[in-house]
Amino acid sequence: MTTFLDSHAHIAGAEFDEDRDAVVERARQTGAVGVVCIGESLDAARRARSVAAAHPDFVRFTAGIHPHDAASFDPLTDPPAIAELLMAGAVAVGECGLDYHYDHSPRDQQRRAFAAQLALARDAGKPVVVHTREAEDDTAAMVEEAGGAGIVGVLHCYTGSAQLAEKALAAGWYVSFSGIITFRKWTDDALLRLVPDERLLVESDAPYLAPVPHRGKRNEPAWVSFTVARLAAARGVTPDHLGEITTTNAKRFFRW
């Protein structure tokens, strides 16, 4: 059985309230050695902490403020609240970043919230989990600056350009791929081969972006195995090898 570590899943969400324990068990049975439960808001992070506490050998959690919510980011109260969750066991800051596709928050406020969370990650000595969509220039600039300050991060659910990926890699960052790479419309296998073995992660982004053959359903960590197989095929290696290296990378990145 191919092993893997789901580096990004929102299993603390209400979508899993009816069968969360079963979802965790299915992940175990399909080869998962762990799941990182993302706290994309303070409330989500507190729920994620509870999920991790219920599965201490299998689930870790993060804490941050998503760019969609940057308009309500409070620079006085939110960083200390995130820092408190880091002290309570959160393994990374995030999900944070920039989203200029939906623009749910003004872009200057997105940049301000992202910068504050990068600084928090630097001060806490934690990695950062980054969402970026249609914000390549600003993301590249902030990632390069962060890398220069010793901050390590991952561009999660990556669908951006090779140029941004290369800049992140040059900054010492990681790149993670999701079930999107199994979709029929995916054509950029060169991007899948660009990331070196030691900087590659995989994820579900559950409940979103279920991979083929489950596309359109509620996603769950067990199905990362399909993403692993697709990524392995693009890179010309076995799924077992791909699963092993991405698991090792995730454990290194999150200091598991």
Short mmCIF file of C-alpha atoms in Angstrom, two decimals:
data_model
loop_
_atom_site.label_atom_id
_atom_site.label_comp_id
_atom_site.label_asym_id
_atom_site.label_seq_id
_atom_site.Cartn_x
_atom_site.Cartn_y
_atom_site.Cartn_z
CA MET A 1 0.00 0.00 0.00
CA THR A 2 1.28 3.47 -0.91
CA THR A 3 1.76 5.65 2.14
CA PHE A 4 1.22 9.41 2.15
CA LEU A 5 0.73 12.39 4.45
CA ASP A 6 -2.11 14.78 3.67
CA SER A 7 -0.43 18.14 4.20
CA HIS A 8 -3.59 20.27 3.91
CA ALA A 9 -7.17 19.30 4.83
CA HIS A 10 -10.08 21.24 6.33
CA ILE A 11 -11.53 18.30 8.24
CA ALA A 12 -12.53 20.51 11.18
CA GLY A 13 -15.26 22.01 9.02
CA ALA A 14 -18.96 21.37 9.39
CA GLU A 15 -18.87 19.19 6.26
CA PHE A 16 -17.31 16.45 8.43
CA ASP A 17 -19.35 16.82 11.61
CA GLU A 18 -21.42 13.71 10.90
CA ASP A 19 -18.56 11.28 10.14
CA ARG A 20 -15.22 12.84 11.06
CA ASP A 21 -13.91 9.79 12.89
CA ALA A 22 -14.85 7.56 9.96
CA VAL A 23 -13.06 9.95 7.58
CA VAL A 24 -9.92 9.69 9.69
CA GLU A 25 -10.19 5.92 9.78
CA ARG A 26 -10.62 5.69 6.00
CA ALA A 27 -7.49 7.79 5.59
CA ARG A 28 -5.56 5.37 7.79
CA GLN A 29 -6.88 2.38 5.86
CA THR A 30 -5.81 3.82 2.48
CA GLY A 31 -2.22 4.49 3.54
CA ALA A 32 -2.24 7.89 5.23
CA VAL A 33 0.27 8.27 8.03
CA GLY A 34 -1.11 11.65 9.06
CA VAL A 35 -3.28 14.65 8.23
CA VAL A 36 -2.60 18.35 8.77
CA CYS A 37 -5.91 19.96 9.72
CA ILE A 38 -5.92 23.58 8.57
CA GLY A 39 -7.15 26.41 10.74
CA GLU A 40 -7.93 29.15 8.22
CA SER A 41 -9.56 31.35 10.86
CA LEU A 42 -9.29 31.57 14.63
CA ASP A 43 -12.54 29.63 15.03
CA ALA A 44 -11.41 27.01 12.51
CA ALA A 45 -8.04 26.72 14.25
CA ARG A 46 -9.70 26.09 17.60
CA ARG A 47 -11.87 23.39 16.02
CA ALA A 48 -8.79 21.96 14.33
CA ARG A 49 -7.03 21.85 17.67
CA SER A 50 -9.88 19.74 19.02
CA VAL A 51 -9.68 17.38 16.05
CA ALA A 52 -5.94 16.99 16.61
CA ALA A 53 -6.50 16.35 20.31
CA ALA A 54 -8.96 13.57 19.44
CA HIS A 55 -6.38 11.92 17.14
CA PRO A 56 -3.02 12.78 18.72
CA ASP A 57 -1.07 10.14 16.82
CA PHE A 58 -2.46 11.11 13.43
CA VAL A 59 -3.64 14.74 13.13
CA ARG A 60 -1.76 18.03 13.54
CA PHE A 61 -3.29 21.50 13.18
CA THR A 62 -2.42 25.00 11.97
CA ALA A 63 -3.65 28.49 12.82
CA GLY A 64 -4.00 31.57 10.64
CA ILE A 65 -6.27 34.01 8.82
CA HIS A 66 -7.25 33.34 5.20
CA PRO A 67 -6.92 36.21 2.70
CA HIS A 68 -10.68 36.11 2.14
CA ASP A 69 -11.02 37.34 5.73
CA ALA A 70 -8.20 39.88 5.67
CA ALA A 71 -10.61 42.82 5.77
CA SER A 72 -11.48 41.91 9.35
CA PHE A 73 -7.88 41.09 10.35
CA ASP A 74 -7.04 42.94 13.58
CA PRO A 75 -3.29 43.60 13.82
CA LEU A 76 -3.56 44.14 17.58
CA THR A 77 -5.53 41.06 18.61
CA ASP A 78 -5.21 38.47 15.85
CA PRO A 79 -1.43 37.85 15.90
CA PRO A 80 -1.42 37.22 19.68
CA ALA A 81 -4.39 34.88 19.27
CA ILE A 82 -2.56 32.95 16.54
CA ALA A 83 0.60 32.92 18.68
CA GLU A 84 -1.40 31.43 21.55
CA LEU A 85 -2.55 28.62 19.27
CA LEU A 86 1.04 28.04 18.15
CA MET A 87 2.02 27.70 21.80
CA ALA A 88 -0.86 25.23 22.17
CA GLY A 89 0.58 22.98 19.46
CA ALA A 90 -0.22 24.44 16.04
CA VAL A 91 2.52 23.27 13.67
CA ALA A 92 2.34 26.18 11.20
CA VAL A 93 0.91 29.64 10.59
CA GLY A 94 -1.84 29.67 8.00
CA GLU A 95 -3.61 29.27 5.82
CA CYS A 96 -2.77 32.83 4.86
CA GLY A 97 -1.72 34.58 1.67
CA LEU A 98 -3.20 36.53 -1.25
CA ASP A 99 -6.27 35.92 -3.41
CA TYR A 100 -6.81 38.45 -6.19
CA HIS A 101 -9.28 36.19 -8.02
CA TYR A 102 -12.19 36.61 -5.64
CA ASP A 103 -10.97 39.81 -3.96
CA HIS A 104 -13.19 39.16 -0.95
CA SER A 105 -10.91 41.54 0.95
CA PRO A 106 -9.17 44.67 -0.39
CA ARG A 107 -5.74 43.82 -1.72
CA ASP A 108 -3.84 46.20 0.54
CA GLN A 109 -5.51 44.60 3.56
CA GLN A 110 -4.64 41.15 2.23
CA ARG A 111 -0.99 42.16 1.96
CA ARG A 112 -1.05 43.64 5.45
CA ALA A 113 -2.55 40.52 7.02
CA PHE A 114 -0.17 38.27 5.09
CA ALA A 115 2.86 40.31 6.15
CA ALA A 116 1.79 40.21 9.79
CA GLN A 117 1.45 36.44 9.69
CA LEU A 118 4.81 36.02 7.95
CA ALA A 119 6.38 38.09 10.74
CA LEU A 120 4.62 35.94 13.32
CA ALA A 121 5.95 32.78 11.67
CA ARG A 122 9.45 34.25 11.73
CA ASP A 123 9.22 35.18 15.40
CA ALA A 124 7.72 31.82 16.38
CA GLY A 125 10.13 29.78 14.26
CA LYS A 126 7.20 28.08 12.50
CA PRO A 127 6.57 27.36 8.82
CA VAL A 128 3.79 29.11 6.94
CA VAL A 129 1.04 27.64 4.74
CA VAL A 130 0.25 29.98 1.85
CA HIS A 131 -2.73 30.37 -0.45
CA THR A 132 -2.05 32.32 -3.65
CA ARG A 133 -4.38 32.90 -6.57
CA GLU A 134 -3.89 35.41 -9.39
CA ALA A 135 -1.52 37.39 -7.19
CA GLU A 136 1.80 36.21 -8.56
CA ASP A 137 3.86 39.42 -8.50
CA ASP A 138 2.96 40.35 -4.94
CA THR A 139 3.25 36.75 -3.75
CA ALA A 140 6.69 36.41 -5.34
CA ALA A 141 7.92 39.62 -3.73
CA MET A 142 6.65 38.66 -0.28
CA VAL A 143 7.92 35.08 -0.53
CA GLU A 144 11.38 36.27 -1.60
CA GLU A 145 11.50 38.69 1.33
CA ALA A 146 10.28 35.99 3.70
CA GLY A 147 12.87 33.52 2.48
CA GLY A 148 15.56 36.11 3.06
CA ALA A 149 14.32 36.42 6.65
CA GLY A 150 14.61 32.68 7.17
CA ILE A 151 10.89 31.92 6.92
CA VAL A 152 10.03 28.57 5.33
CA GLY A 153 6.66 28.08 3.67
CA VAL A 154 4.62 26.03 1.26
CA LEU A 155 2.53 27.21 -1.68
CA HIS A 156 -0.45 24.94 -1.16
CA CYS A 157 -2.77 23.55 -3.84
CA TYR A 158 -0.44 25.01 -6.41
CA THR A 159 -1.74 25.91 -9.87
CA GLY A 160 0.38 28.97 -10.59
CA SER A 161 3.21 29.62 -13.00
CA ALA A 162 6.57 27.94 -13.23
CA GLN A 163 8.14 31.35 -12.59
CA LEU A 164 6.45 31.79 -9.20
CA ALA A 165 7.24 28.19 -8.25
CA GLU A 166 10.90 28.75 -9.12
CA LYS A 167 11.04 31.89 -6.99
CA ALA A 168 9.48 30.05 -4.05
CA LEU A 169 11.92 27.16 -4.45
CA ALA A 170 14.83 29.61 -4.60
CA ALA A 171 13.59 31.06 -1.30
CA GLY A 172 13.77 27.59 0.27
CA TRP A 173 10.02 26.97 0.09
CA TYR A 174 7.95 23.90 -0.78
CA VAL A 175 5.17 23.35 -3.34
CA SER A 176 2.10 21.18 -2.75
CA PHE A 177 -0.24 19.66 -5.32
CA SER A 178 -3.88 18.63 -4.89
CA GLY A 179 -6.50 16.64 -6.77
CA ILE A 180 -6.65 19.38 -9.42
CA ILE A 181 -3.79 17.63 -11.19
CA THR A 182 -6.09 14.65 -11.89
CA PHE A 183 -8.66 16.80 -13.71
CA ARG A 184 -9.00 16.46 -17.46
CA LYS A 185 -8.25 20.16 -17.94
CA TRP A 186 -4.85 19.83 -16.25
CA THR A 187 -2.11 20.05 -18.89
CA ASP A 188 0.95 21.38 -17.09
CA ASP A 189 2.87 18.21 -16.29
CA ALA A 190 6.10 20.17 -16.74
CA LEU A 191 5.17 22.03 -13.54
CA LEU A 192 4.72 18.70 -11.75
CA ARG A 193 8.26 17.78 -12.75
CA LEU A 194 9.76 21.16 -11.89
CA VAL A 195 9.65 20.79 -8.11
CA PRO A 196 12.64 18.85 -6.75
CA ASP A 197 11.97 15.68 -4.80
CA GLU A 198 12.91 17.25 -1.48
CA ARG A 199 10.44 20.19 -1.80
CA LEU A 200 7.35 18.33 -2.92
CA LEU A 201 4.15 17.89 -0.86
CA VAL A 202 0.71 16.43 -1.57
CA GLU A 203 -2.66 17.34 -0.13
CA SER A 204 -6.40 16.83 -0.35
CA ASP A 205 -7.63 20.36 0.45
CA ALA A 206 -10.69 18.45 1.64
CA PRO A 207 -13.62 18.97 1.40
CA TYR A 208 -12.73 20.72 -1.87
CA LEU A 209 -11.25 19.51 -5.18
CA ALA A 210 -11.91 15.78 -4.97
CA PRO A 211 -9.64 13.98 -7.44
CA VAL A 212 -10.80 11.85 -10.34
CA PRO A 213 -12.55 9.36 -10.03
CA HIS A 214 -14.39 11.11 -7.17
CA ARG A 215 -14.64 14.57 -8.71
CA GLY A 216 -17.76 16.43 -7.64
CA LYS A 217 -18.03 14.66 -4.29
CA ARG A 218 -16.99 15.89 -0.87
CA ASN A 219 -13.25 15.33 -0.83
CA GLU A 220 -11.47 13.54 2.00
CA PRO A 221 -7.87 12.68 2.92
CA ALA A 222 -8.17 9.02 1.85
CA TRP A 223 -8.31 10.13 -1.78
CA VAL A 224 -4.86 11.74 -1.75
CA SER A 225 -3.75 8.34 -3.03
CA PHE A 226 -5.14 9.29 -6.48
CA THR A 227 -3.16 12.53 -6.48
CA VAL A 228 -0.02 10.64 -5.47
CA ALA A 229 -0.51 8.20 -8.36
CA ARG A 230 -1.03 11.01 -10.89
CA LEU A 231 1.97 12.98 -9.65
CA ALA A 232 4.13 9.86 -9.70
CA ALA A 233 3.13 9.11 -13.29
CA ALA A 234 4.03 12.64 -14.39
CA ARG A 235 7.42 12.36 -12.70
CA GLY A 236 8.15 8.85 -13.97
CA VAL A 237 8.38 7.19 -10.56
CA THR A 238 6.28 4.68 -8.64
CA PRO A 239 3.46 5.84 -6.36
CA ASP A 240 5.24 4.13 -3.47
CA HIS A 241 8.36 6.22 -4.06
CA LEU A 242 6.37 9.43 -4.47
CA GLY A 243 4.40 8.72 -1.31
CA GLU A 244 7.55 8.03 0.65
CA ILE A 245 9.38 11.20 -0.37
CA THR A 246 6.38 13.49 0.14
CA THR A 247 5.73 11.96 3.56
CA THR A 248 9.35 12.56 4.54
CA ASN A 249 9.10 16.14 3.29
CA ALA A 250 5.86 16.85 5.16
CA LYS A 251 7.32 15.52 8.39
CA ARG A 252 10.39 17.72 7.92
CA PHE A 253 8.35 20.80 6.99
CA PHE A 254 5.92 20.52 9.90
CA ARG A 255 8.55 19.10 12.30
CA TRP A 256 6.27 16.14 12.85
#
